[in-house]
């Protein structure tokens, strides 16, 4: 029919156009103290963690799975990194920050592996397997932080989420690298095909010689890693870790971004670029709601309608109903014809 | 004597008894009728929500909107009462609104074939967002009827007491038990969860059942919201955050299969009680922090899901091999 990016890009363009009409200075970008400032940069910067989580989620959903635990992993990763740094003598030392990052990423990978083993090894439905970690994960994050908000004072750690490189926020580069890695791995090697094949029919793919289990474990590992990096960016941006609220509702936003991007929840096909645009739409929507001065709480209502509309557009039976209405209104004779046929 | 299909619920009841007895040995003052009754008093709303959720899960779906619907109910009740409405008008109104909300989601799920997960997720956002549209602050309730409902204690023989909310919850439980096992609607729900295509081919009213299940869940959420309002005496958009997870956990711990088609309302009762008793033990222990509740519930979820897998997996495996 149309290009799969048609709807997401149109929606994003409309949102941006609305912002431009509302506030003509929306697109202006200023260079101050060697760093670029502007609403567009903000959207990219604040949207970075969501884009990362959504990229991981896309691959999981492509295998007909879902990962509800990403929000918890975001909280755990941030908590782990901040705890390690706060325990160190010199919070600013590169060695310590590197250890903290490695430890929290290793932990995120371990959590991803746990999800993957439950889904592919034990054979539990993904939504339920990851529900376990979603429930327990917040508890684990609070256990790590002892229920407190851990604050760190480390310029090197802060750089991940708040630093800038070549006048742009550093987090944008992290996202770019992860996106490039994911796209190259899935589109230039056979892995992408394997993932789509497993999402279509795990048994058939196994019979065709694809190691379905390994593929599934790999996507959950990757999703865990993405959520872990997102957790680092989020916690370093505010230089603190909050086990209770960090990454709250991230799983839902990420799933929403993936669905808006055109990836079907039924698995079997995925669009990474669509997901990135989906995540940008969500972030732009949030920014828009802030700029036009509507109470930010309304975001949830708007999101609800966006989810519903996007899903209805994707739903075949809804399209059919619409088409039927449209046709019968235009050609009443046809209705008669089919009735007598 | 013990049928194979009763095994999961038996495990749940045994686990509850074990935790309760272990708690009684460990802490003085734990083994009393009042501690047991407090489990009901503090979890009456959870029980009501979880019963609605049981029907949804047995039918093969899921309802993520329940926590938000509770919050919306507290919010609508509080605002209307503030405007001088009578409770006799407010309570039926919120119950109808809740049912309509559920029925709407059910209709979208059925007619447009969108996954229940996504539709109820949208419902969750919508209901939570509507709370904030009404107000972002807490609205306290000083209506005489509501405060009397909150404070009335029904004394039982032996000196212990329950609240009116417990009575409501037990009434819902009784009705749901009857509905699940002795009515057509209940049997249709099981059939639908077992295999939707077969249910269609058998000529069962799939549309009516599916919408009915979500409507019942919406009704239960609204009723739980009313009970929650009695409990908190306020309306607030942040009430009952994460309640959907607690409800799902209670249903799973109660032995209901998340794939649908199998489960008992009675199991859910014990699932709720297990969550309550864990919270009670953690508060009796004193040194353990509240987040251990979440971790323990996560562990229990894991345990029960693996157990379910072992029970149902073996049968499925045999079918595959044959």
XYZ file of C-alpha atoms in Angstrom:
663
model
C 0.000 0.000 0.000
C 2.027 2.904 1.306
C 5.480 3.051 2.761
C 5.420 1.766 6.319
C 6.842 5.026 7.643
C 4.093 7.102 6.033
C 1.754 7.383 9.021
C 4.372 7.787 11.777
C 6.247 10.471 9.816
C 2.993 12.288 8.975
C 1.948 12.350 12.626
C 5.380 13.590 13.713
C 5.375 16.251 10.992
C 1.884 17.403 11.997
C 2.950 17.648 15.626
C 6.010 19.692 14.696
C 3.953 21.863 12.347
C 1.466 22.524 15.126
C 4.327 23.583 17.375
C 5.722 25.858 14.682
C 2.353 27.571 14.242
C 1.886 27.884 17.958
C 5.374 29.157 18.667
C 7.401 30.292 15.618
C 10.622 30.099 17.636
C 10.117 26.361 18.169
C 12.642 25.384 15.511
C 15.294 27.941 16.460
C 18.531 26.438 17.720
C 21.086 28.606 19.479
C 24.760 27.978 20.089
C 25.733 28.901 23.627
C 28.984 28.027 25.401
C 29.821 25.501 22.724
C 26.522 23.694 23.065
C 23.388 23.803 20.980
C 20.122 24.697 22.672
C 16.579 24.497 21.378
C 13.319 22.595 21.628
C 14.336 20.098 18.937
C 17.572 19.285 20.752
C 15.590 18.882 23.980
C 13.246 16.420 22.349
C 16.192 14.333 21.149
C 17.974 14.603 24.489
C 15.021 13.790 26.761
C 13.751 11.215 24.303
C 17.066 9.334 24.240
C 16.302 6.798 27.024
C 12.866 6.052 25.585
C 14.296 5.542 22.083
C 16.870 3.113 23.479
C 14.335 1.076 25.423
C 12.002 1.072 22.423
C 14.738 -0.250 20.110
C 15.262 -3.203 22.435
C 11.523 -3.671 22.742
C 11.097 -3.704 18.952
C 13.261 -6.789 18.585
C 11.478 -8.537 21.450
C 8.075 -7.755 19.954
C 9.335 -8.949 16.557
C 9.719 -12.436 18.082
C 6.046 -12.216 19.187
C 7.210 -11.490 22.726
C 6.915 -8.515 25.040
C 9.138 -7.263 27.827
C 7.268 -5.664 30.698
C 10.343 -5.514 32.914
C 12.233 -2.730 31.105
C 11.049 -0.041 33.523
C 12.318 -2.078 36.449
C 15.634 -2.750 34.693
C 16.002 1.007 34.079
C 15.593 1.575 37.830
C 17.934 -1.276 38.793
C 20.690 -0.186 36.402
C 20.606 3.390 37.647
C 20.543 2.247 41.268
C 23.472 -0.130 40.768
C 25.649 2.508 39.061
C 24.910 5.195 41.645
C 25.492 2.794 44.529
C 28.899 1.754 43.158
C 29.944 5.356 42.626
C 28.698 6.543 45.998
C 30.721 3.803 47.706
C 33.978 4.920 46.049
C 36.560 7.213 47.675
C 36.988 9.471 44.657
C 33.611 9.673 42.975
C 35.068 11.390 39.950
C 37.738 8.841 39.045
C 37.338 7.370 35.570
C 38.139 3.878 36.822
C 35.323 3.960 39.333
C 32.796 5.326 36.850
C 33.827 2.663 34.325
C 33.428 -0.059 36.965
C 30.012 1.296 37.880
C 28.904 1.330 34.250
C 30.219 -2.153 33.577
C 28.621 -3.535 36.722
C 25.200 -2.104 36.020
C 25.331 -3.188 32.378
C 26.367 -6.695 33.437
C 23.442 -6.738 35.851
C 21.056 -5.586 33.105
C 22.350 -8.332 30.823
C 21.844 -10.872 33.611
C 18.248 -9.685 34.054
C 17.718 -9.895 30.294
C 19.115 -13.408 30.367
C 16.692 -14.321 33.159
C 13.762 -13.132 31.028
C 15.130 -14.932 27.992
C 15.585 -18.192 29.868
C 12.062 -18.031 31.280
C 10.574 -17.381 27.852
C 12.739 -19.596 25.651
C 13.991 -22.130 28.187
C 11.028 -22.767 30.457
C 8.531 -21.776 27.775
C 6.425 -19.292 29.751
C 4.317 -16.723 27.896
C 6.489 -13.598 27.537
C 3.938 -11.251 29.094
C 3.874 -13.345 32.260
C 7.544 -14.246 32.371
C 8.532 -10.589 32.297
C 5.731 -9.647 34.692
C 7.689 -11.439 37.413
C 10.657 -9.132 37.030
C 8.364 -6.125 36.617
C 6.853 -6.805 40.047
C 10.020 -7.912 41.816
C 12.341 -5.479 39.996
C 11.098 -2.341 41.747
C 11.674 -4.131 45.033
C 15.195 -5.110 43.960
C 15.955 -1.519 42.923
C 14.801 -0.266 46.315
C 16.798 -2.991 47.993
C 19.924 -1.732 46.197
C 19.277 1.884 47.175
C 17.968 0.881 50.644
C 14.793 2.763 49.822
C 16.632 6.073 49.619
C 17.440 8.307 46.692
C 21.192 7.943 46.157
C 22.846 11.132 44.909
C 26.323 11.152 43.423
C 28.670 14.025 42.603
C 30.708 12.798 39.693
C 31.296 14.908 36.598
C 32.451 11.895 34.659
C 29.276 9.968 35.404
C 27.151 13.010 34.721
C 28.701 13.221 31.251
C 26.688 10.188 30.049
C 23.333 11.870 30.425
C 24.111 15.565 30.616
C 27.443 16.024 28.814
C 27.867 17.251 25.267
C 30.029 16.186 22.358
C 30.458 18.214 19.147
C 27.876 20.716 20.492
C 25.222 17.978 20.826
C 24.104 16.118 23.966
C 26.204 12.997 24.452
C 23.126 10.787 24.954
C 22.153 11.376 21.316
C 25.411 9.727 20.238
C 24.766 6.708 22.461
C 21.356 6.305 20.848
C 22.827 6.733 17.378
C 25.439 4.047 18.017
C 22.912 1.587 19.424
C 20.482 2.274 16.598
C 23.205 1.804 13.996
C 24.353 -1.402 15.673
C 20.832 -2.793 15.826
C 20.041 -1.821 12.233
C 23.290 -3.207 10.842
C 23.005 -6.445 12.796
C 19.422 -7.053 11.762
C 19.465 -5.752 8.203
C 22.967 -6.560 6.988
C 23.264 -9.978 8.584
C 20.800 -12.842 8.715
C 19.916 -12.153 12.357
C 17.011 -9.877 11.397
C 15.566 -12.580 9.211
C 15.974 -15.126 11.999
C 14.135 -12.844 14.421
C 11.253 -12.306 12.014
C 11.108 -15.982 11.255
C 10.971 -16.924 14.928
C 8.240 -14.335 15.431
C 6.197 -15.860 12.630
C 6.440 -19.471 13.670
C 8.970 -20.650 16.251
C 8.456 -24.345 15.527
C 8.718 -23.969 11.771
C 11.877 -21.881 12.135
C 13.403 -24.516 14.369
C 12.615 -27.178 11.801
C 14.190 -24.946 9.168
C 17.411 -25.043 11.148
C 17.193 -21.761 13.081
C 18.018 -22.024 16.742
C 14.805 -20.381 17.922
C 15.751 -20.492 21.582
C 19.109 -18.835 21.056
C 17.479 -16.092 18.970
C 14.846 -15.452 21.632
C 17.375 -15.362 24.467
C 19.490 -12.978 22.394
C 16.651 -10.475 21.900
C 15.830 -10.421 25.609
C 19.525 -9.938 26.383
C 19.648 -7.044 23.924
C 16.475 -5.538 25.383
C 17.951 -5.798 28.884
C 21.134 -4.087 27.699
C 19.179 -1.248 26.059
C 17.121 -0.740 29.213
C 20.331 -0.764 31.270
C 21.938 1.957 29.137
C 18.712 3.961 29.327
C 18.867 3.617 33.108
C 22.424 4.966 33.116
C 21.429 7.963 30.980
C 18.394 8.737 33.140
C 20.201 8.459 36.456
C 23.297 10.315 35.275
C 21.151 13.123 33.895
C 19.890 13.883 37.398
C 22.989 12.488 39.188
C 20.822 10.322 41.393
C 19.012 7.013 41.514
C 15.421 6.629 42.646
C 14.448 2.973 42.904
C 10.772 3.807 43.123
C 10.196 6.258 40.307
C 13.038 5.897 37.799
C 11.726 4.451 34.563
C 8.151 4.308 35.810
C 5.733 3.437 32.939
C 8.679 3.054 30.547
C 7.495 -0.364 29.476
C 4.161 1.092 28.411
C 5.669 4.061 26.583
C 8.146 1.785 24.820
C 5.434 -0.633 23.692
C 3.422 2.351 22.503
C 6.406 3.694 20.546
C 6.912 0.328 18.893
C 3.249 0.016 17.953
C 3.078 3.578 16.604
C 6.165 2.770 14.545
C 4.220 0.159 12.644
C 5.605 -3.006 14.242
C 2.776 -5.435 14.803
C 2.353 -6.958 18.255
C 1.730 -10.259 16.481
C 5.413 -10.494 15.694
C 7.092 -11.494 12.493
C 8.084 -8.085 11.178
C 9.672 -5.016 12.650
C 10.692 -1.493 11.723
C 13.487 -0.002 13.800
C 13.255 3.397 12.081
C 9.511 3.437 12.713
C 10.134 2.759 16.393
C 12.545 5.695 16.668
C 9.930 7.954 15.075
C 7.282 6.491 17.384
C 9.409 7.331 20.424
C 10.028 10.832 19.038
C 6.274 11.288 18.567
C 5.691 10.442 22.230
C 8.431 12.797 23.363
C 7.247 15.589 21.052
C 3.710 15.101 22.317
C 4.924 15.527 25.887
C 6.943 18.621 24.971
C 4.015 20.076 23.022
C 1.682 19.613 25.938
C 4.154 21.454 28.143
C 4.683 24.330 25.686
C 1.018 25.032 25.020
C 0.428 25.170 28.752
C -2.114 22.389 29.063
C -1.703 20.707 32.457
C 0.875 17.922 31.871
C -1.469 15.448 33.510
C -3.602 15.514 30.369
C -0.750 13.738 28.553
C -2.203 10.444 29.741
C -5.593 11.133 28.165
C -3.976 12.159 24.891
C -1.769 9.060 24.975
C -4.810 6.879 25.533
C -6.427 8.235 22.388
C -3.204 7.915 20.390
C -2.871 4.239 21.390
C -6.457 3.583 20.501
C -6.379 5.364 17.138
C -3.098 3.729 16.105
C -4.384 0.294 17.048
C -7.676 0.861 15.281
C -5.840 1.891 12.117
C -3.759 -1.278 12.357
C -6.796 -3.451 13.007
C -7.973 -5.150 9.868
C -11.557 -5.608 10.996
C -11.806 -1.898 11.803
C -10.540 -0.963 8.343
C -12.990 -3.381 6.793
C -15.888 -1.923 8.758
C -14.899 1.561 7.662
C -14.495 0.517 4.053
C -17.839 -1.189 4.052
C -19.542 1.890 5.431
C -17.832 4.079 2.885
C -18.670 1.829 -0.002
C -22.292 1.355 0.891
C -22.721 5.067 1.304
C -21.221 5.679 -2.102
C -22.810 2.885 -4.033
C -26.063 1.879 -2.392
C -26.745 -0.353 -5.355
C -23.809 -2.554 -4.522
C -25.308 -3.381 -1.184
C -28.457 -4.501 -2.903
C -26.443 -6.544 -5.338
C -24.546 -8.435 -2.666
C -27.729 -9.065 -0.797
C -29.347 -10.740 -3.763
C -26.260 -12.581 -4.888
C -10.463 -37.896 46.572
C -8.234 -35.025 45.500
C -8.858 -34.473 41.822
C -5.972 -33.534 39.588
C -7.658 -30.287 38.547
C -7.934 -29.205 42.177
C -4.203 -29.560 42.703
C -3.220 -25.887 42.059
C -5.837 -24.518 44.442
C -4.831 -27.095 47.032
C -1.232 -25.884 46.815
C -2.409 -22.285 47.286
C -4.509 -23.096 50.349
C -1.704 -25.188 51.833
C 0.780 -22.389 51.253
C -1.518 -19.885 52.944
C -2.015 -22.191 55.925
C 1.721 -22.816 56.123
C 2.618 -19.108 56.091
C -0.060 -18.307 58.647
C 1.017 -21.096 60.987
C 4.685 -20.235 60.560
C 3.842 -16.625 61.414
C 1.892 -17.742 64.480
C 4.855 -19.695 65.812
C 7.276 -16.899 65.154
C 5.412 -13.862 66.459
C 3.409 -13.536 69.617
C -0.052 -12.157 69.027
C -0.066 -13.298 65.402
C -2.366 -16.253 65.917
C -5.677 -14.548 66.486
C -8.964 -14.284 64.698
C -8.457 -10.541 64.419
C -5.190 -10.860 62.464
C -6.993 -13.181 60.078
C -9.953 -10.822 59.780
C -7.636 -7.857 59.272
C -6.400 -9.602 56.147
C -9.939 -9.271 54.814
C -10.409 -5.721 56.085
C -7.196 -4.422 54.514
C -7.602 -6.322 51.267
C -11.345 -6.114 50.649
C -10.896 -3.920 47.576
C -8.076 -6.100 46.243
C -10.302 -9.149 46.596
C -13.107 -7.500 44.636
C -10.765 -6.398 41.833
C -9.042 -9.769 41.715
C -12.389 -11.571 41.347
C -13.206 -9.469 38.292
C -9.701 -10.104 36.988
C -10.164 -13.868 37.460
C -13.036 -13.877 34.969
C -11.029 -11.856 32.474
C -7.994 -14.122 32.771
C -10.099 -17.293 32.608
C -11.577 -15.952 29.368
C -8.045 -15.675 28.001
C -7.655 -11.900 28.302
C -6.143 -9.428 30.710
C -7.349 -6.140 32.190
C -4.676 -3.565 32.981
C -7.133 -0.753 33.624
C -8.443 -1.859 37.018
C -6.154 0.272 39.207
C -6.924 3.400 37.209
C -10.660 2.704 37.271
C -10.451 2.491 41.076
C -8.690 5.853 41.169
C -11.248 7.363 38.783
C -14.083 6.014 40.928
C -12.658 7.575 44.096
C -12.206 10.816 42.203
C -15.716 10.973 40.711
C -17.289 9.979 44.040
C -15.334 12.600 45.961
C -16.155 15.410 43.520
C -19.847 14.608 43.292
C -20.167 14.290 47.068
C -18.446 17.639 47.410
C -21.029 19.117 45.060
C -23.719 17.894 47.402
C -24.886 14.762 45.596
C -26.431 12.060 47.709
C -24.467 8.803 48.120
C -27.595 6.968 46.957
C -27.087 8.578 43.555
C -23.275 8.588 43.495
C -22.678 4.901 44.156
C -25.017 3.524 41.448
C -23.678 6.120 39.033
C -20.011 5.117 39.473
C -20.944 1.434 39.260
C -22.716 2.052 35.949
C -19.815 4.153 34.672
C -17.318 1.425 35.604
C -19.389 -1.265 33.891
C -19.803 0.872 30.794
C -16.065 1.541 30.696
C -15.344 -2.180 30.880
C -18.006 -3.025 28.306
C -16.547 -0.427 25.945
C -13.098 -1.966 26.188
C -14.588 -5.425 25.717
C -16.439 -4.294 22.594
C -13.265 -2.831 21.073
C -11.349 -6.014 21.916
C -13.986 -8.220 20.383
C -15.155 -6.340 17.326
C -11.834 -4.900 16.186
C -9.715 -7.865 17.259
C -7.082 -5.800 19.064
C -5.137 -7.463 21.850
C -6.727 -7.010 25.286
C -3.325 -5.959 26.583
C -3.221 -2.854 24.368
C -6.872 -1.899 24.682
C -6.885 -2.093 28.471
C -3.539 -0.264 28.500
C -5.250 2.587 26.666
C -8.088 2.298 29.171
C -5.561 2.548 31.987
C -4.057 5.754 30.540
C -7.504 7.184 29.873
C -8.930 6.535 33.344
C -5.792 7.762 35.102
C -5.681 10.840 32.883
C -9.356 11.622 33.535
C -8.583 11.631 37.274
C -6.122 14.438 36.712
C -8.570 16.255 34.468
C -10.974 16.332 37.419
C -8.303 17.478 39.831
C -4.643 16.930 40.621
C -5.219 17.280 44.358
C -6.634 15.006 46.982
C -10.323 15.612 47.612
C -11.353 14.570 51.098
C -14.792 13.188 51.832
C -16.710 14.182 54.943
C -20.060 12.758 53.912
C -21.848 11.197 56.885
C -22.753 8.010 55.025
C -19.190 7.400 53.860
C -17.636 8.047 57.269
C -20.162 5.748 58.919
C -19.364 3.048 56.360
C -15.694 3.514 57.146
C -16.064 3.411 60.895
C -18.794 0.868 61.498
C -17.427 -2.284 63.038
C -19.481 -5.429 62.926
C -18.606 -7.356 66.055
C -18.440 -11.087 65.667
C -18.833 -13.606 68.472
C -15.498 -13.780 70.261
C -14.892 -10.040 70.280
C -13.298 -9.686 66.851
C -14.780 -7.416 64.214
C -14.990 -6.837 60.477
C -15.849 -3.778 58.416
C -18.780 -3.429 56.051
C -16.345 -3.564 53.130
C -15.542 -7.153 54.068
C -19.219 -8.037 53.828
C -19.416 -6.452 50.383
C -16.295 -8.326 49.261
C -17.654 -11.647 50.538
C -20.990 -11.006 48.814
C -19.145 -10.379 45.545
C -17.138 -13.513 46.149
C -20.280 -15.593 46.689
C -21.954 -14.153 43.606
C -18.860 -14.683 41.483
C -18.476 -18.255 42.699
C -22.057 -18.985 41.733
C -21.639 -17.209 38.415
C -18.459 -19.081 37.488
C -19.650 -22.564 38.287
C -23.428 -22.605 38.073
C -24.457 -20.248 35.284
C -24.239 -20.316 31.513
C -22.192 -17.145 31.524
C -19.569 -18.831 33.703
C -19.368 -21.956 31.596
C -19.173 -19.857 28.429
C -16.281 -17.911 29.952
C -14.349 -21.112 30.560
C -15.113 -22.357 27.063
C -14.018 -19.068 25.553
C -10.716 -19.178 27.423
C -10.148 -22.820 26.570
C -10.375 -22.256 22.851
C -12.095 -19.311 21.259
C -12.447 -20.929 17.852
C -14.119 -23.985 19.326
C -16.413 -21.715 21.305
C -17.435 -19.936 18.090
C -17.986 -23.222 16.268
C -20.039 -24.568 19.153
C -22.354 -21.615 18.690
C -21.661 -20.055 22.065
C -22.413 -16.352 22.340
C -18.742 -15.315 22.165
C -19.361 -11.588 21.664
C -21.763 -11.361 24.583
C -19.509 -13.384 26.849
C -16.356 -11.479 26.044
C -17.953 -8.067 26.475
C -19.700 -9.352 29.594
C -16.414 -10.467 31.122
C -14.816 -7.049 30.690
C -18.001 -5.385 31.862
C -17.935 -7.484 35.007
C -14.299 -6.585 35.563
C -15.155 -2.899 35.099
C -18.035 -3.276 37.546
C -15.761 -4.981 40.084
C -13.155 -2.234 39.693
C -15.775 0.443 40.289
C -17.150 -1.429 43.296
C -13.612 -1.853 44.602
C -13.240 1.885 44.044
C -16.303 2.504 46.218
C -14.903 0.236 48.932
C -11.518 1.918 48.531
C -13.263 5.281 49.022
C -14.743 3.974 52.292
C -11.237 2.883 53.287
C -9.374 6.083 52.352
C -12.220 8.645 52.637
C -10.679 10.632 49.808
C -10.424 10.827 46.047
C -6.991 11.091 44.495
C -5.514 10.425 41.060
C -2.578 8.524 42.529
C -4.745 6.052 44.447
C -4.289 2.353 43.683
C -1.229 2.716 41.455
C 0.013 -0.729 40.504
C -3.143 -2.401 41.802
C -3.534 -4.222 38.482
C -0.263 -6.031 39.160
C -1.371 -7.044 42.645
C -4.643 -8.319 41.231
C -2.949 -10.309 38.453
C -0.473 -11.717 40.969
C -3.319 -12.770 43.272
C -5.099 -14.507 40.416
C -1.959 -16.355 39.298
C -1.017 -17.357 42.838
C -4.604 -18.574 43.167
C -3.875 -21.151 40.488
C -5.613 -19.627 37.478
C -3.855 -20.326 34.188
C -2.850 -17.103 32.467
C -3.461 -18.761 29.111
C -7.135 -18.960 30.015
C -9.697 -21.685 30.359
C -8.721 -22.872 33.805
C -8.979 -21.399 37.258
C -11.101 -20.935 40.331
C -12.600 -17.899 41.999
C -11.873 -19.565 45.338
C -8.182 -19.751 44.437
C -8.138 -16.008 43.915
C -9.466 -15.499 47.454
C -6.459 -17.363 48.803
C -4.136 -15.567 46.395
C -5.284 -12.285 47.941
C -4.955 -13.681 51.456
C -1.396 -14.870 50.746
C -0.404 -11.386 49.633
C -2.040 -9.966 52.738
C -0.365 -12.409 55.099
C 3.047 -11.657 53.583
C 2.483 -7.962 54.221
C 1.369 -8.729 57.772
C 4.467 -10.833 58.437
C 6.726 -8.108 57.087
C 5.065 -5.553 59.366
C 5.315 -7.958 62.349
C 8.992 -8.572 61.598
C 9.574 -4.818 61.900
C 13.137 -4.802 60.596
C 12.179 -5.805 57.051
C 11.391 -2.965 54.709
C 8.227 -2.707 52.697
C 9.930 -3.439 49.383
C 10.483 -7.011 50.458
C 6.750 -7.500 49.838
C 7.288 -6.890 46.146
C 10.281 -9.198 45.960
C 8.501 -12.011 47.788
C 5.401 -11.627 45.623
C 7.637 -11.713 42.544
C 9.226 -14.926 43.810
C 5.838 -16.479 44.530
C 4.660 -15.511 41.043
C 7.696 -17.244 39.606
C 7.108 -20.323 41.721
C 3.467 -20.630 40.752
C 4.032 -19.987 37.072
C 6.693 -22.687 36.918
C 4.378 -24.983 38.856
C 1.569 -24.307 36.366
C 3.979 -25.002 33.556
C 4.867 -28.357 35.064
C 1.200 -29.252 35.513
C -0.044 -28.218 32.112
C 3.213 -28.706 30.249
C 3.279 -32.431 30.689
C -0.184 -32.852 29.229
C 0.643 -30.624 26.293
C 3.878 -32.474 25.658
C 2.047 -35.762 25.484
C -0.399 -34.289 23.013
C 2.457 -33.068 20.845
C 4.197 -36.407 20.857
C 1.059 -38.310 20.032
